[in-house]
Amino acid sequence: MESESMNALRMLLKSDSYQRASSLPISSEELLRSQQAEKTWSKQNRLAGLRKSLYILLLGILVINLINIVFAPKELYGSVPNYLYYTLVAISYLLNLALCWYVLLKSFKTFQKSRLSLLEQYFKKNNLVFYEKIKLINVDALVNLEKHIEASEKADVDSLFEFSRALLEGNYIKTNYKIAIALASIAADLGHSRSAYIVAQAFNGDLDVNFESKEEYYNYLSFKKDKDSYIFWLEKAKELGSYKAKIELDKMNILSQSGGLSTTDIVKFAIEKN
């Protein structure tokens, strides 16, 4: 079983699909430099991007005033029934409130977008790696992920599991459903119960995944629900000590299942070209 797992791992590592999946958007060293540069730039350019935002705000105020001049309900006072007049006044106030909220929101988004664009220009000018989520990334977490990727390529079971989870969550690396399940299946073959349970969930459509693109959603759908494979991997998870798998199997009252896709089958499916 271990030789099959190692063969499957070698097959996976040689694939273009794996190389793309394991490519981080930014390294920990680059992230540290970029975060420091971002802090320095932000302190020195607190008002950068404000001009466009103010233009939109002033334009919005002008448009709102024009609307109030043209469609002022007070001109109708006395010429229409009171209930209609007060209804129009209420609608006018609500419309003004909605327009003010829209203008403020648009102005704020423009401010953020302008700052991001200026920051990107600054990074390019100074030969730094630009990444939009730079403020959201934790350096220690990225370092750990780098270590897990490296160790998983050496068949470290825990790292295979952690890398698989990272590819499903898509927080520090781009989501890749197929490769995540392939890694989990290899970890399961090497004795990791939670990984086996992940594979079982994949064949039952139960995994909670962060889809960043239509392509990954289609990859998720390409893992068809397969009862035989679901039971097969549940049994493997149970054998490895998964209590959740045991409960699910007990509910189904199934004694054994010999069919189901193997680790090699899953890896081949994960790396095949669409």
mmCIF file of N, CA and C in Angstrom, residues 57-124:
data_model
loop_
_atom_site.group_PDB
_atom_site.id
_atom_site.type_symbol
_atom_site.label_atom_id
_atom_site.label_comp_id
_atom_site.label_asym_id
_atom_site.label_seq_id
_atom_site.Cartn_x
_atom_site.Cartn_y
_atom_site.Cartn_z
ATOM 1 N N LEU A 57 -17.886 62.717 -4.915
ATOM 2 C CA LEU A 57 -18.740 63.220 -3.836
ATOM 3 C C LEU A 57 -19.407 64.539 -4.231
ATOM 4 N N LEU A 58 -18.625 65.457 -4.806
ATOM 5 C CA LEU A 58 -19.165 66.752 -5.231
ATOM 6 C C LEU A 58 -20.161 66.591 -6.373
ATOM 7 N N LEU A 59 -19.835 65.703 -7.314
ATOM 8 C CA LEU A 59 -20.749 65.443 -8.425
ATOM 9 C C LEU A 59 -22.061 64.861 -7.920
ATOM 10 N N GLY A 60 -21.966 63.969 -6.956
ATOM 11 C CA GLY A 60 -23.163 63.364 -6.377
ATOM 12 C C GLY A 60 -24.045 64.393 -5.691
ATOM 13 N N ILE A 61 -23.404 65.306 -4.941
ATOM 14 C CA ILE A 61 -24.163 66.368 -4.257
ATOM 15 C C ILE A 61 -24.870 67.259 -5.275
ATOM 16 N N LEU A 62 -24.167 67.572 -6.373
ATOM 17 C CA LEU A 62 -24.750 68.396 -7.433
ATOM 18 C C LEU A 62 -25.965 67.723 -8.056
ATOM 19 N N VAL A 63 -25.837 66.433 -8.354
ATOM 20 C CA VAL A 63 -26.943 65.681 -8.962
ATOM 21 C C VAL A 63 -28.141 65.626 -8.017
ATOM 22 N N ILE A 64 -27.885 65.386 -6.740
ATOM 23 C CA ILE A 64 -28.977 65.323 -5.751
ATOM 24 C C ILE A 64 -29.708 66.664 -5.661
ATOM 25 N N ASN A 65 -28.950 67.773 -5.670
ATOM 26 C CA ASN A 65 -29.572 69.101 -5.621
ATOM 27 C C ASN A 65 -30.407 69.381 -6.862
ATOM 28 N N LEU A 66 -29.897 68.976 -8.026
ATOM 29 C CA LEU A 66 -30.647 69.171 -9.270
ATOM 30 C C LEU A 66 -31.958 68.395 -9.246
ATOM 31 N N ILE A 67 -31.894 67.164 -8.747
ATOM 32 C CA ILE A 67 -33.110 66.346 -8.649
ATOM 33 C C ILE A 67 -34.122 67.002 -7.717
ATOM 34 N N ASN A 68 -33.637 67.556 -6.614
ATOM 35 C CA ASN A 68 -34.529 68.211 -5.655
ATOM 36 C C ASN A 68 -35.166 69.476 -6.234
ATOM 37 N N ILE A 69 -34.406 70.175 -7.091
ATOM 38 C CA ILE A 69 -34.945 71.392 -7.716
ATOM 39 C C ILE A 69 -36.020 71.050 -8.745
ATOM 40 N N VAL A 70 -35.724 70.028 -9.565
ATOM 41 C CA VAL A 70 -36.648 69.659 -10.649
ATOM 42 C C VAL A 70 -37.896 68.965 -10.124
ATOM 43 N N PHE A 71 -37.697 68.083 -9.143
ATOM 44 C CA PHE A 71 -38.825 67.269 -8.665
ATOM 45 C C PHE A 71 -39.242 67.628 -7.231
ATOM 46 N N ALA A 72 -39.129 68.895 -6.865
ATOM 47 C CA ALA A 72 -39.486 69.310 -5.500
ATOM 48 C C ALA A 72 -40.986 69.165 -5.259
ATOM 49 N N PRO A 73 -41.407 68.327 -4.308
ATOM 50 C CA PRO A 73 -42.840 68.113 -4.066
ATOM 51 C C PRO A 73 -43.546 69.315 -3.443
ATOM 52 N N LYS A 74 -42.773 70.259 -2.844
ATOM 53 C CA LYS A 74 -43.417 71.403 -2.195
ATOM 54 C C LYS A 74 -44.197 72.267 -3.186
ATOM 55 N N GLU A 75 -43.824 72.201 -4.463
ATOM 56 C CA GLU A 75 -44.543 72.960 -5.482
ATOM 57 C C GLU A 75 -45.968 72.449 -5.663
ATOM 58 N N LEU A 76 -46.197 71.230 -5.217
ATOM 59 C CA LEU A 76 -47.522 70.622 -5.393
ATOM 60 C C LEU A 76 -48.445 70.874 -4.207
ATOM 61 N N TYR A 77 -47.915 71.523 -3.180
ATOM 62 C CA TYR A 77 -48.728 71.733 -1.971
ATOM 63 C C TYR A 77 -49.979 72.565 -2.283
ATOM 64 N N GLY A 78 -51.109 72.037 -1.916
ATOM 65 C CA GLY A 78 -52.367 72.725 -2.148
ATOM 66 C C GLY A 78 -53.045 72.361 -3.451
ATOM 67 N N SER A 79 -52.249 71.837 -4.404
ATOM 68 C CA SER A 79 -52.845 71.480 -5.700
ATOM 69 C C SER A 79 -53.179 69.993 -5.803
ATOM 70 N N VAL A 80 -52.741 69.225 -4.809
ATOM 71 C CA VAL A 80 -53.060 67.791 -4.773
ATOM 72 C C VAL A 80 -53.553 67.455 -3.372
ATOM 73 N N PRO A 81 -54.252 66.332 -3.221
ATOM 74 C CA PRO A 81 -54.717 65.931 -1.884
ATOM 75 C C PRO A 81 -53.539 65.805 -0.913
ATOM 76 N N ASN A 82 -53.802 66.076 0.366
ATOM 77 C CA ASN A 82 -52.745 66.041 1.385
ATOM 78 C C ASN A 82 -52.039 64.694 1.469
ATOM 79 N N TYR A 83 -52.817 63.592 1.400
ATOM 80 C CA TYR A 83 -52.197 62.260 1.516
ATOM 81 C C TYR A 83 -51.202 62.020 0.391
ATOM 82 N N LEU A 84 -51.540 62.513 -0.827
ATOM 83 C CA LEU A 84 -50.646 62.342 -1.968
ATOM 84 C C LEU A 84 -49.404 63.219 -1.802
ATOM 85 N N TYR A 85 -49.624 64.428 -1.306
ATOM 86 C CA TYR A 85 -48.500 65.350 -1.110
ATOM 87 C C TYR A 85 -47.497 64.783 -0.104
ATOM 88 N N TYR A 86 -48.003 64.327 1.034
ATOM 89 C CA TYR A 86 -47.104 63.805 2.069
ATOM 90 C C TYR A 86 -46.441 62.486 1.638
ATOM 91 N N THR A 87 -47.144 61.746 0.811
ATOM 92 C CA THR A 87 -46.539 60.527 0.250
ATOM 93 C C THR A 87 -45.355 60.884 -0.638
ATOM 94 N N LEU A 88 -45.542 61.916 -1.472
ATOM 95 C CA LEU A 88 -44.461 62.361 -2.359
ATOM 96 C C LEU A 88 -43.289 62.931 -1.560
ATOM 97 N N VAL A 89 -43.589 63.626 -0.473
ATOM 98 C CA VAL A 89 -42.528 64.164 0.389
ATOM 99 C C VAL A 89 -41.713 63.026 1.008
ATOM 100 N N ALA A 90 -42.422 61.998 1.490
ATOM 101 C CA ALA A 90 -41.739 60.844 2.093
ATOM 102 C C ALA A 90 -40.863 60.133 1.068
ATOM 103 N N ILE A 91 -41.412 59.965 -0.139
ATOM 104 C CA ILE A 91 -40.637 59.323 -1.213
ATOM 105 C C ILE A 91 -39.405 60.152 -1.541
ATOM 106 N N SER A 92 -39.573 61.469 -1.556
ATOM 107 C CA SER A 92 -38.458 62.370 -1.855
ATOM 108 C C SER A 92 -37.343 62.229 -0.823
ATOM 109 N N TYR A 93 -37.719 62.184 0.467
ATOM 110 C CA TYR A 93 -36.720 62.027 1.527
ATOM 111 C C TYR A 93 -35.997 60.682 1.425
ATOM 112 N N LEU A 94 -36.769 59.638 1.165
ATOM 113 C CA LEU A 94 -36.169 58.304 1.040
ATOM 114 C C LEU A 94 -35.227 58.233 -0.158
ATOM 115 N N LEU A 95 -35.638 58.885 -1.256
ATOM 116 C CA LEU A 95 -34.797 58.908 -2.454
ATOM 117 C C LEU A 95 -33.498 59.657 -2.175
ATOM 118 N N ASN A 96 -33.620 60.787 -1.468
ATOM 119 C CA ASN A 96 -32.421 61.551 -1.100
ATOM 120 C C ASN A 96 -31.485 60.734 -0.225
ATOM 121 N N LEU A 97 -32.067 60.025 0.723
ATOM 122 C CA LEU A 97 -31.271 59.191 1.626
ATOM 123 C C LEU A 97 -30.545 58.089 0.858
ATOM 124 N N ALA A 98 -31.260 57.445 -0.068
ATOM 125 C CA ALA A 98 -30.667 56.370 -0.872
ATOM 126 C C ALA A 98 -29.551 56.905 -1.762
ATOM 127 N N LEU A 99 -29.785 58.068 -2.377
ATOM 128 C CA LEU A 99 -28.767 58.664 -3.249
ATOM 129 C C LEU A 99 -27.533 59.084 -2.457
ATOM 130 N N CYS A 100 -27.758 59.655 -1.269
ATOM 131 C CA CYS A 100 -26.625 60.052 -0.417
ATOM 132 C C CYS A 100 -25.784 58.836 -0.021
ATOM 133 N N TRP A 101 -26.457 57.760 0.344
ATOM 134 C CA TRP A 101 -25.759 56.531 0.721
ATOM 135 C C TRP A 101 -24.966 55.973 -0.460
ATOM 136 N N TYR A 102 -25.574 55.988 -1.648
ATOM 137 C CA TYR A 102 -24.901 55.483 -2.847
ATOM 138 C C TYR A 102 -23.665 56.324 -3.167
ATOM 139 N N VAL A 103 -23.811 57.649 -3.102
ATOM 140 C CA VAL A 103 -22.692 58.545 -3.417
ATOM 141 C C VAL A 103 -21.539 58.343 -2.432
ATOM 142 N N LEU A 104 -21.863 58.233 -1.147
ATOM 143 C CA LEU A 104 -20.824 58.012 -0.134
ATOM 144 C C LEU A 104 -20.106 56.684 -0.352
ATOM 145 N N LEU A 105 -20.883 55.642 -0.650
ATOM 146 C CA LEU A 105 -20.303 54.320 -0.886
ATOM 147 C C LEU A 105 -19.422 54.325 -2.129
ATOM 148 N N LYS A 106 -19.920 54.952 -3.206
ATOM 149 C CA LYS A 106 -19.160 55.039 -4.451
ATOM 150 C C LYS A 106 -17.874 55.829 -4.239
ATOM 151 N N SER A 107 -17.968 56.906 -3.481
ATOM 152 C CA SER A 107 -16.804 57.737 -3.197
ATOM 153 C C SER A 107 -15.756 56.962 -2.398
ATOM 154 N N PHE A 108 -16.206 56.199 -1.408
ATOM 155 C CA PHE A 108 -15.286 55.420 -0.574
ATOM 156 C C PHE A 108 -14.604 54.318 -1.386
ATOM 157 N N LYS A 109 -15.382 53.624 -2.234
ATOM 158 C CA LYS A 109 -14.806 52.561 -3.066
ATOM 159 C C LYS A 109 -13.793 53.125 -4.054
ATOM 160 N N THR A 110 -14.093 54.300 -4.601
ATOM 161 C CA THR A 110 -13.160 54.954 -5.526
ATOM 162 C C THR A 110 -11.868 55.319 -4.812
ATOM 163 N N PHE A 111 -11.999 55.786 -3.577
ATOM 164 C CA PHE A 111 -10.828 56.124 -2.755
ATOM 165 C C PHE A 111 -9.945 54.895 -2.540
ATOM 166 N N GLN A 112 -10.578 53.773 -2.179
ATOM 167 C CA GLN A 112 -9.826 52.531 -1.956
ATOM 168 C C GLN A 112 -9.157 52.045 -3.240
ATOM 169 N N LYS A 113 -9.908 52.080 -4.339
ATOM 170 C CA LYS A 113 -9.388 51.606 -5.626
ATOM 171 C C LYS A 113 -8.225 52.476 -6.095
ATOM 172 N N SER A 114 -8.340 53.782 -5.915
ATOM 173 C CA SER A 114 -7.276 54.704 -6.321
ATOM 174 C C SER A 114 -6.009 54.467 -5.508
ATOM 175 N N ARG A 115 -6.174 54.277 -4.202
ATOM 176 C CA ARG A 115 -5.015 54.003 -3.342
ATOM 177 C C ARG A 115 -4.339 52.695 -3.733
ATOM 178 N N LEU A 116 -5.158 51.689 -4.040
ATOM 179 C CA LEU A 116 -4.610 50.392 -4.431
ATOM 180 C C LEU A 116 -3.821 50.512 -5.728
ATOM 181 N N SER A 117 -4.358 51.288 -6.672
ATOM 182 C CA SER A 117 -3.683 51.493 -7.952
ATOM 183 C C SER A 117 -2.363 52.239 -7.764
ATOM 184 N N LEU A 118 -2.370 53.265 -6.929
ATOM 185 C CA LEU A 118 -1.147 54.028 -6.654
ATOM 186 C C LEU A 118 -0.114 53.175 -5.920
ATOM 187 N N LEU A 119 -0.600 52.334 -5.003
ATOM 188 C CA LEU A 119 0.302 51.435 -4.272
ATOM 189 C C LEU A 119 0.941 50.431 -5.224
ATOM 190 N N GLU A 120 0.152 49.918 -6.164
ATOM 191 C CA GLU A 120 0.677 48.967 -7.151
ATOM 192 C C GLU A 120 1.763 49.622 -7.997
ATOM 193 N N GLN A 121 1.541 50.868 -8.399
ATOM 194 C CA GLN A 121 2.549 51.599 -9.176
ATOM 195 C C GLN A 121 3.838 51.771 -8.372
ATOM 196 N N TYR A 122 3.684 52.059 -7.091
ATOM 197 C CA TYR A 122 4.842 52.226 -6.203
ATOM 198 C C TYR A 122 5.629 50.923 -6.091
ATOM 199 N N PHE A 123 4.909 49.811 -5.968
ATOM 200 C CA PHE A 123 5.560 48.504 -5.862
ATOM 201 C C PHE A 123 6.338 48.170 -7.132
ATOM 202 N N LYS A 124 5.707 48.408 -8.276
ATOM 203 C CA LYS A 124 6.370 48.110 -9.552
ATOM 204 C C LYS A 124 7.624 48.962 -9.725
#
